[in-house]
Amino acid sequence: GAGVSQSPRYKVAKRGQDVALRCDPISGHVSLFWYQQALGQGPEFLTYFQNEAQLDKSGLPSDRFFAERPEGSVSTLKIQRTQQEDSAVYLCASSLMRQGKNEQYFGPGTRLTVT
Amino acid sequence: GENVGLHLPTLSVQEGDNSIINCAYSNSASDYFIWYKQESGKGPQFIIDIRSNMDKRQGQRVTVLLNKTVKHLSLQIAATQPGDSAVYFCADGQAGTALIFGKGTTLSVSS
């Protein structure tokens, strides 16, 4: 079946521009996570949704980062006034959260380069 | 902060050998762990998970061992193949929360 999809796959932004990254989770998955992965590092948590509710945004690095999931399915991560340190791969994952297991399935990521 | 880590950043093996990738964690309350495989340009791919009430779990060509006494887990890959070349991450995955990843081990398989 269809997995998690993300778009665009690659994004180049000039410093100061706003960007919007999209995530389409696996159908029926109630939980959705955003992670940031710097080169050579493991993914780091940004924010978490259960259906349309944003339950945890403790990982967002600044108030320039904003995420939404208005209908409990597709999610958008928005970064305002991008900075060079925002360059990274942004990963989205979804999960059924069944039987207490946190089995998350990841999309291919969006590679953001800020010049 | 980070509470999972891997002992070695790189591991090189010959095709057909068994590979062992190690991971240490620090949170004694952690009760669920996942191993992921990440190939270049792709997102992490779920390999196998294990709950803290188990010491061992087997999948297809993979085995995860969990030693709660020393807070250590390992991923064993049998008969390693070139297609196994990737970065492997262990992750602390307590239900309902974000996964906490270590830095990863790059596995290189030569034929």
PDB file of C-alpha atoms in Angstrom:
ATOM      1  CA  GLY A   1       0.000   0.000   0.000  1.00  0.00           C
ATOM      2  CA  ALA A   2       0.934   3.667  -0.172  1.00  0.00           C
ATOM      3  CA  GLY A   3       3.419   4.854   2.373  1.00  0.00           C
ATOM      4  CA  VAL A   4       4.074   8.309   3.760  1.00  0.00           C
ATOM      5  CA  SER A   5       4.695  10.847   1.027  1.00  0.00           C
ATOM      6  CA  GLN A   6       6.331  14.242   1.275  1.00  0.00           C
ATOM      7  CA  SER A   7       6.637  17.157  -1.093  1.00  0.00           C
ATOM      8  CA  PRO A   8       8.657  18.768  -2.383  1.00  0.00           C
ATOM      9  CA  ARG A   9      11.553  16.317  -2.186  1.00  0.00           C
ATOM     10  CA  TYR A  10      14.044  19.142  -2.569  1.00  0.00           C
ATOM     11  CA  LYS A  11      13.692  22.814  -1.797  1.00  0.00           C
ATOM     12  CA  VAL A  12      16.218  25.599  -2.205  1.00  0.00           C
ATOM     13  CA  ALA A  13      15.324  28.849  -0.483  1.00  0.00           C
ATOM     14  CA  LYS A  14      17.129  32.125  -0.167  1.00  0.00           C
ATOM     15  CA  ARG A  15      17.709  33.284   3.358  1.00  0.00           C
ATOM     16  CA  GLY A  16      14.669  35.146   4.572  1.00  0.00           C
ATOM     17  CA  GLN A  17      12.155  33.326   2.388  1.00  0.00           C
ATOM     18  CA  ASP A  18       9.234  31.373   3.792  1.00  0.00           C
ATOM     19  CA  VAL A  19       8.833  27.683   2.921  1.00  0.00           C
ATOM     20  CA  ALA A  20       6.032  25.148   3.326  1.00  0.00           C
ATOM     21  CA  LEU A  21       6.658  21.422   3.448  1.00  0.00           C
ATOM     22  CA  ARG A  22       3.846  18.922   2.988  1.00  0.00           C
ATOM     23  CA  CYS A  23       3.297  15.475   4.470  1.00  0.00           C
ATOM     24  CA  ASP A  24       0.666  12.927   3.429  1.00  0.00           C
ATOM     25  CA  PRO A  25       0.552  10.209   6.106  1.00  0.00           C
ATOM     26  CA  ILE A  26      -0.557   6.631   5.682  1.00  0.00           C
ATOM     27  CA  SER A  27      -4.341   6.563   5.492  1.00  0.00           C
ATOM     28  CA  GLY A  28      -5.893   5.917   8.881  1.00  0.00           C
ATOM     29  CA  HIS A  29      -2.815   6.761  10.919  1.00  0.00           C
ATOM     30  CA  VAL A  30      -3.902   9.055  13.713  1.00  0.00           C
ATOM     31  CA  SER A  31      -0.446  10.109  14.864  1.00  0.00           C
ATOM     32  CA  LEU A  32       1.905  12.244  12.816  1.00  0.00           C
ATOM     33  CA  PHE A  33       5.411  13.371  13.693  1.00  0.00           C
ATOM     34  CA  TRP A  34       7.867  15.837  12.169  1.00  0.00           C
ATOM     35  CA  TYR A  35      11.613  15.385  12.589  1.00  0.00           C
ATOM     36  CA  GLN A  36      14.647  17.372  11.477  1.00  0.00           C
ATOM     37  CA  GLN A  37      17.753  15.501  10.373  1.00  0.00           C
ATOM     38  CA  ALA A  38      21.059  17.313  10.035  1.00  0.00           C
ATOM     39  CA  LEU A  39      23.781  15.805   7.887  1.00  0.00           C
ATOM     40  CA  GLY A  40      25.358  12.805   9.574  1.00  0.00           C
ATOM     41  CA  GLN A  41      22.984  12.894  12.528  1.00  0.00           C
ATOM     42  CA  GLY A  42      19.928  10.992  13.629  1.00  0.00           C
ATOM     43  CA  PRO A  43      16.494  12.558  13.233  1.00  0.00           C
ATOM     44  CA  GLU A  44      15.447  14.961  15.970  1.00  0.00           C
ATOM     45  CA  PHE A  45      11.864  15.472  17.040  1.00  0.00           C
ATOM     46  CA  LEU A  46      10.088  18.688  16.126  1.00  0.00           C
ATOM     47  CA  THR A  47       6.368  18.221  16.762  1.00  0.00           C
ATOM     48  CA  TYR A  48       3.586  15.640  17.137  1.00  0.00           C
ATOM     49  CA  PHE A  49      -0.102  15.522  16.181  1.00  0.00           C
ATOM     50  CA  GLN A  50      -2.828  13.165  17.207  1.00  0.00           C
ATOM     51  CA  ASN A  51      -5.527  13.665  14.611  1.00  0.00           C
ATOM     52  CA  GLU A  52      -5.786  17.455  14.253  1.00  0.00           C
ATOM     53  CA  ALA A  53      -4.518  18.241  17.740  1.00  0.00           C
ATOM     54  CA  GLN A  54      -0.896  19.309  18.123  1.00  0.00           C
ATOM     55  CA  LEU A  55      -0.006  17.574  21.369  1.00  0.00           C
ATOM     56  CA  ASP A  56       3.680  18.364  21.532  1.00  0.00           C
ATOM     57  CA  LYS A  57       5.673  21.109  19.833  1.00  0.00           C
ATOM     58  CA  SER A  58       8.546  21.158  22.266  1.00  0.00           C
ATOM     59  CA  GLY A  59      11.087  20.326  19.554  1.00  0.00           C
ATOM     60  CA  LEU A  60      10.379  23.298  17.317  1.00  0.00           C
ATOM     61  CA  PRO A  61      13.631  25.295  17.407  1.00  0.00           C
ATOM     62  CA  SER A  62      12.096  28.751  17.195  1.00  0.00           C
ATOM     63  CA  ASP A  63       8.846  30.614  16.666  1.00  0.00           C
ATOM     64  CA  ARG A  64       9.720  30.731  12.958  1.00  0.00           C
ATOM     65  CA  PHE A  65       8.615  27.090  12.774  1.00  0.00           C
ATOM     66  CA  PHE A  66       4.921  26.330  12.608  1.00  0.00           C
ATOM     67  CA  ALA A  67       3.056  23.099  11.869  1.00  0.00           C
ATOM     68  CA  GLU A  68      -0.585  22.320  11.258  1.00  0.00           C
ATOM     69  CA  ARG A  69      -2.851  19.376  10.488  1.00  0.00           C
ATOM     70  CA  PRO A  70      -6.273  20.997  10.191  1.00  0.00           C
ATOM     71  CA  GLU A  71      -8.304  17.961   9.123  1.00  0.00           C
ATOM     72  CA  GLY A  72      -6.318  15.291  10.884  1.00  0.00           C
ATOM     73  CA  SER A  73      -4.699  13.971   7.724  1.00  0.00           C
ATOM     74  CA  VAL A  74      -2.289  16.059   5.624  1.00  0.00           C
ATOM     75  CA  SER A  75       0.175  18.158   7.587  1.00  0.00           C
ATOM     76  CA  THR A  76       2.235  21.192   6.643  1.00  0.00           C
ATOM     77  CA  LEU A  77       5.439  22.373   8.281  1.00  0.00           C
ATOM     78  CA  LYS A  78       6.076  26.040   7.632  1.00  0.00           C
ATOM     79  CA  ILE A  79       9.340  27.837   8.237  1.00  0.00           C
ATOM     80  CA  GLN A  80       9.291  31.606   8.123  1.00  0.00           C
ATOM     81  CA  ARG A  81      12.262  33.820   7.338  1.00  0.00           C
ATOM     82  CA  THR A  82      14.535  30.828   6.694  1.00  0.00           C
ATOM     83  CA  GLN A  83      18.090  30.898   8.004  1.00  0.00           C
ATOM     84  CA  GLN A  84      21.103  28.887   6.888  1.00  0.00           C
ATOM     85  CA  GLU A  85      20.948  26.784  10.043  1.00  0.00           C
ATOM     86  CA  ASP A  86      17.518  25.553   8.904  1.00  0.00           C
ATOM     87  CA  SER A  87      19.213  23.570   6.115  1.00  0.00           C
ATOM     88  CA  ALA A  88      18.434  19.924   6.836  1.00  0.00           C
ATOM     89  CA  VAL A  89      16.223  17.042   5.805  1.00  0.00           C
ATOM     90  CA  TYR A  90      12.726  17.304   7.240  1.00  0.00           C
ATOM     91  CA  LEU A  91      11.120  13.933   7.839  1.00  0.00           C
ATOM     92  CA  CYS A  92       7.502  13.136   8.472  1.00  0.00           C
ATOM     93  CA  ALA A  93       6.343   9.915  10.118  1.00  0.00           C
ATOM     94  CA  SER A  94       2.928   8.472  10.870  1.00  0.00           C
ATOM     95  CA  SER A  95       1.827   5.806  13.290  1.00  0.00           C
ATOM     96  CA  LEU A  96      -1.242   3.810  14.261  1.00  0.00           C
ATOM     97  CA  MET A  97      -0.085   3.813  17.884  1.00  0.00           C
ATOM     98  CA  ARG A  98      -1.706   0.401  18.288  1.00  0.00           C
ATOM     99  CA  GLN A  99      -1.311  -1.774  21.354  1.00  0.00           C
ATOM    100  CA  GLY A 100       0.910   0.832  22.938  1.00  0.00           C
ATOM    101  CA  LYS A 101       3.567   0.451  20.281  1.00  0.00           C
ATOM    102  CA  ASN A 102       5.112   3.545  18.750  1.00  0.00           C
ATOM    103  CA  GLU A 103       5.867   1.967  15.353  1.00  0.00           C
ATOM    104  CA  GLN A 104       6.465   4.959  13.098  1.00  0.00           C
ATOM    105  CA  TYR A 105       6.696   4.874   9.322  1.00  0.00           C
ATOM    106  CA  PHE A 106       8.733   7.575   7.656  1.00  0.00           C
ATOM    107  CA  GLY A 107       8.415   9.428   4.392  1.00  0.00           C
ATOM    108  CA  PRO A 108      11.400  10.105   2.114  1.00  0.00           C
ATOM    109  CA  GLY A 109      11.943  13.571   3.559  1.00  0.00           C
ATOM    110  CA  THR A 110      12.303  17.044   2.120  1.00  0.00           C
ATOM    111  CA  ARG A 111      15.857  18.282   1.767  1.00  0.00           C
ATOM    112  CA  LEU A 112      15.873  22.006   2.469  1.00  0.00           C
ATOM    113  CA  THR A 113      18.878  24.071   1.467  1.00  0.00           C
ATOM    114  CA  VAL A 114      18.959  27.702   2.521  1.00  0.00           C
ATOM    115  CA  THR A 115      21.434  29.823   0.572  1.00  0.00           C
TER     116      THR A 115
ATOM    117  CA  GLY B   1      19.318  15.537  25.433  1.00  0.00           C
ATOM    118  CA  GLU B   2      20.245  12.372  23.640  1.00  0.00           C
ATOM    119  CA  ASN B   3      19.801   9.123  25.539  1.00  0.00           C
ATOM    120  CA  VAL B   4      20.582   6.575  22.898  1.00  0.00           C
ATOM    121  CA  GLY B   5      23.897   6.151  21.193  1.00  0.00           C
ATOM    122  CA  LEU B   6      25.824   3.692  19.117  1.00  0.00           C
ATOM    123  CA  HIS B   7      29.244   2.378  19.943  1.00  0.00           C
ATOM    124  CA  LEU B   8      30.769   2.586  16.480  1.00  0.00           C
ATOM    125  CA  PRO B   9      30.083   5.101  13.740  1.00  0.00           C
ATOM    126  CA  THR B  10      31.124   2.689  10.969  1.00  0.00           C
ATOM    127  CA  LEU B  11      31.207  -1.057  10.427  1.00  0.00           C
ATOM    128  CA  SER B  12      32.696  -2.775   7.387  1.00  0.00           C
ATOM    129  CA  VAL B  13      31.973  -6.434   6.659  1.00  0.00           C
ATOM    130  CA  GLN B  14      32.309  -8.913   3.845  1.00  0.00           C
ATOM    131  CA  GLU B  15      29.256 -10.239   2.047  1.00  0.00           C
ATOM    132  CA  GLY B  16      28.001 -13.347   3.808  1.00  0.00           C
ATOM    133  CA  ASP B  17      29.394 -12.396   7.218  1.00  0.00           C
ATOM    134  CA  ASN B  18      27.175 -11.737  10.195  1.00  0.00           C
ATOM    135  CA  SER B  19      26.984  -8.113  11.339  1.00  0.00           C
ATOM    136  CA  ILE B  20      26.430  -6.854  14.854  1.00  0.00           C
ATOM    137  CA  ILE B  21      25.496  -3.248  15.490  1.00  0.00           C
ATOM    138  CA  ASN B  22      25.378  -2.045  19.067  1.00  0.00           C
ATOM    139  CA  CYS B  23      23.460   0.628  20.904  1.00  0.00           C
ATOM    140  CA  ALA B  24      23.544   1.862  24.481  1.00  0.00           C
ATOM    141  CA  TYR B  25      20.791   3.794  26.181  1.00  0.00           C
ATOM    142  CA  SER B  26      20.716   5.684  29.450  1.00  0.00           C
ATOM    143  CA  ASN B  27      17.049   5.934  30.403  1.00  0.00           C
ATOM    144  CA  SER B  28      16.244   2.943  32.611  1.00  0.00           C
ATOM    145  CA  ALA B  29      12.534   3.712  32.203  1.00  0.00           C
ATOM    146  CA  SER B  30      12.675   3.137  28.445  1.00  0.00           C
ATOM    147  CA  ASP B  31      10.444   0.204  27.541  1.00  0.00           C
ATOM    148  CA  TYR B  32      10.324   0.071  23.771  1.00  0.00           C
ATOM    149  CA  PHE B  33      13.061   0.210  21.158  1.00  0.00           C
ATOM    150  CA  ILE B  34      13.128   0.206  17.392  1.00  0.00           C
ATOM    151  CA  TRP B  35      15.871  -0.369  14.856  1.00  0.00           C
ATOM    152  CA  TYR B  36      15.712   1.600  11.628  1.00  0.00           C
ATOM    153  CA  LYS B  37      17.668   1.332   8.391  1.00  0.00           C
ATOM    154  CA  GLN B  38      18.266   4.475   6.356  1.00  0.00           C
ATOM    155  CA  GLU B  39      19.596   4.337   2.822  1.00  0.00           C
ATOM    156  CA  SER B  40      20.998   7.394   1.129  1.00  0.00           C
ATOM    157  CA  GLY B  41      18.271   9.822   0.081  1.00  0.00           C
ATOM    158  CA  LYS B  42      15.506   7.887   1.835  1.00  0.00           C
ATOM    159  CA  GLY B  43      13.663   8.084   5.107  1.00  0.00           C
ATOM    160  CA  PRO B  44      14.333   5.622   7.938  1.00  0.00           C
ATOM    161  CA  GLN B  45      12.815   2.194   7.312  1.00  0.00           C
ATOM    162  CA  PHE B  46      11.426   0.144  10.209  1.00  0.00           C
ATOM    163  CA  ILE B  47      13.377  -3.104  10.710  1.00  0.00           C
ATOM    164  CA  ILE B  48      12.371  -4.590  14.021  1.00  0.00           C
ATOM    165  CA  ASP B  49      11.218  -3.545  17.471  1.00  0.00           C
ATOM    166  CA  ILE B  50      11.427  -4.966  20.954  1.00  0.00           C
ATOM    167  CA  ARG B  51       9.660  -4.309  24.230  1.00  0.00           C
ATOM    168  CA  SER B  52      11.494  -4.283  27.536  1.00  0.00           C
ATOM    169  CA  ASN B  53       9.686  -7.433  28.689  1.00  0.00           C
ATOM    170  CA  MET B  54      11.645  -9.381  26.068  1.00  0.00           C
ATOM    171  CA  ASP B  55      15.362 -10.187  25.784  1.00  0.00           C
ATOM    172  CA  LYS B  56      15.371 -11.263  22.179  1.00  0.00           C
ATOM    173  CA  ARG B  57      13.256 -10.923  19.080  1.00  0.00           C
ATOM    174  CA  GLN B  58      13.863 -12.399  15.655  1.00  0.00           C
ATOM    175  CA  GLY B  59      12.824 -11.286  12.227  1.00  0.00           C
ATOM    176  CA  GLN B  60      13.883 -12.240   8.766  1.00  0.00           C
ATOM    177  CA  ARG B  61      17.714 -12.419   8.925  1.00  0.00           C
ATOM    178  CA  VAL B  62      17.688  -9.977  11.838  1.00  0.00           C
ATOM    179  CA  THR B  63      17.744 -10.459  15.587  1.00  0.00           C
ATOM    180  CA  VAL B  64      17.534  -7.791  18.255  1.00  0.00           C
ATOM    181  CA  LEU B  65      18.929  -8.481  21.714  1.00  0.00           C
ATOM    182  CA  LEU B  66      18.104  -6.364  24.732  1.00  0.00           C
ATOM    183  CA  ASN B  67      20.121  -6.387  27.945  1.00  0.00           C
ATOM    184  CA  LYS B  68      18.296  -4.227  30.447  1.00  0.00           C
ATOM    185  CA  THR B  69      20.895  -4.764  33.145  1.00  0.00           C
ATOM    186  CA  VAL B  70      23.541  -2.845  31.232  1.00  0.00           C
ATOM    187  CA  LYS B  71      21.082  -0.854  29.113  1.00  0.00           C
ATOM    188  CA  HIS B  72      22.366  -2.206  25.839  1.00  0.00           C
ATOM    189  CA  LEU B  73      20.746  -3.494  22.690  1.00  0.00           C
ATOM    190  CA  SER B  74      22.151  -4.931  19.525  1.00  0.00           C
ATOM    191  CA  LEU B  75      21.019  -5.692  16.007  1.00  0.00           C
ATOM    192  CA  GLN B  76      22.388  -8.818  14.414  1.00  0.00           C
ATOM    193  CA  ILE B  77      22.134  -9.264  10.657  1.00  0.00           C
ATOM    194  CA  ALA B  78      22.772 -12.758   9.372  1.00  0.00           C
ATOM    195  CA  ALA B  79      24.498 -13.401   6.039  1.00  0.00           C
ATOM    196  CA  THR B  80      24.953  -9.701   5.326  1.00  0.00           C
ATOM    197  CA  GLN B  81      24.279  -8.670   1.740  1.00  0.00           C
ATOM    198  CA  PRO B  82      25.364  -5.589  -0.250  1.00  0.00           C
ATOM    199  CA  GLY B  83      21.771  -4.368  -0.055  1.00  0.00           C
ATOM    200  CA  ASP B  84      22.164  -4.146   3.707  1.00  0.00           C
ATOM    201  CA  SER B  85      24.606  -1.256   3.290  1.00  0.00           C
ATOM    202  CA  ALA B  86      23.002   1.727   4.991  1.00  0.00           C
ATOM    203  CA  VAL B  87      22.992   3.753   8.191  1.00  0.00           C
ATOM    204  CA  TYR B  88      21.377   1.946  11.114  1.00  0.00           C
ATOM    205  CA  PHE B  89      19.751   3.770  14.007  1.00  0.00           C
ATOM    206  CA  CYS B  90      18.388   2.537  17.267  1.00  0.00           C
ATOM    207  CA  ALA B  91      15.562   4.604  18.682  1.00  0.00           C
ATOM    208  CA  ASP B  92      13.931   4.860  22.074  1.00  0.00           C
ATOM    209  CA  GLY B  93      10.217   4.742  21.335  1.00  0.00           C
ATOM    210  CA  GLN B  94       8.082   4.980  24.416  1.00  0.00           C
ATOM    211  CA  ALA B  95       4.494   4.785  23.242  1.00  0.00           C
ATOM    212  CA  GLY B  96       2.856   8.093  22.582  1.00  0.00           C
ATOM    213  CA  THR B  97       6.029  10.094  22.410  1.00  0.00           C
ATOM    214  CA  ALA B  98       8.602  11.082  19.871  1.00  0.00           C
ATOM    215  CA  LEU B  99      11.333   8.660  18.932  1.00  0.00           C
ATOM    216  CA  ILE B 100      14.756   9.520  20.291  1.00  0.00           C
ATOM    217  CA  PHE B 101      17.460   8.496  17.846  1.00  0.00           C
ATOM    218  CA  GLY B 102      21.152   7.943  18.270  1.00  0.00           C
ATOM    219  CA  LYS B 103      23.711   9.115  15.738  1.00  0.00           C
ATOM    220  CA  GLY B 104      23.751   5.942  13.660  1.00  0.00           C
ATOM    221  CA  THR B 105      26.195   3.304  12.455  1.00  0.00           C
ATOM    222  CA  THR B 106      27.125   3.178   8.793  1.00  0.00           C
ATOM    223  CA  LEU B 107      27.296  -0.433   7.610  1.00  0.00           C
ATOM    224  CA  SER B 108      29.380  -1.065   4.494  1.00  0.00           C
ATOM    225  CA  VAL B 109      29.184  -4.480   2.876  1.00  0.00           C
ATOM    226  CA  SER B 110      31.786  -5.431   0.332  1.00  0.00           C
ATOM    227  CA  SER B 111      31.370  -8.315  -2.091  1.00  0.00           C
TER     228      SER B 111
END
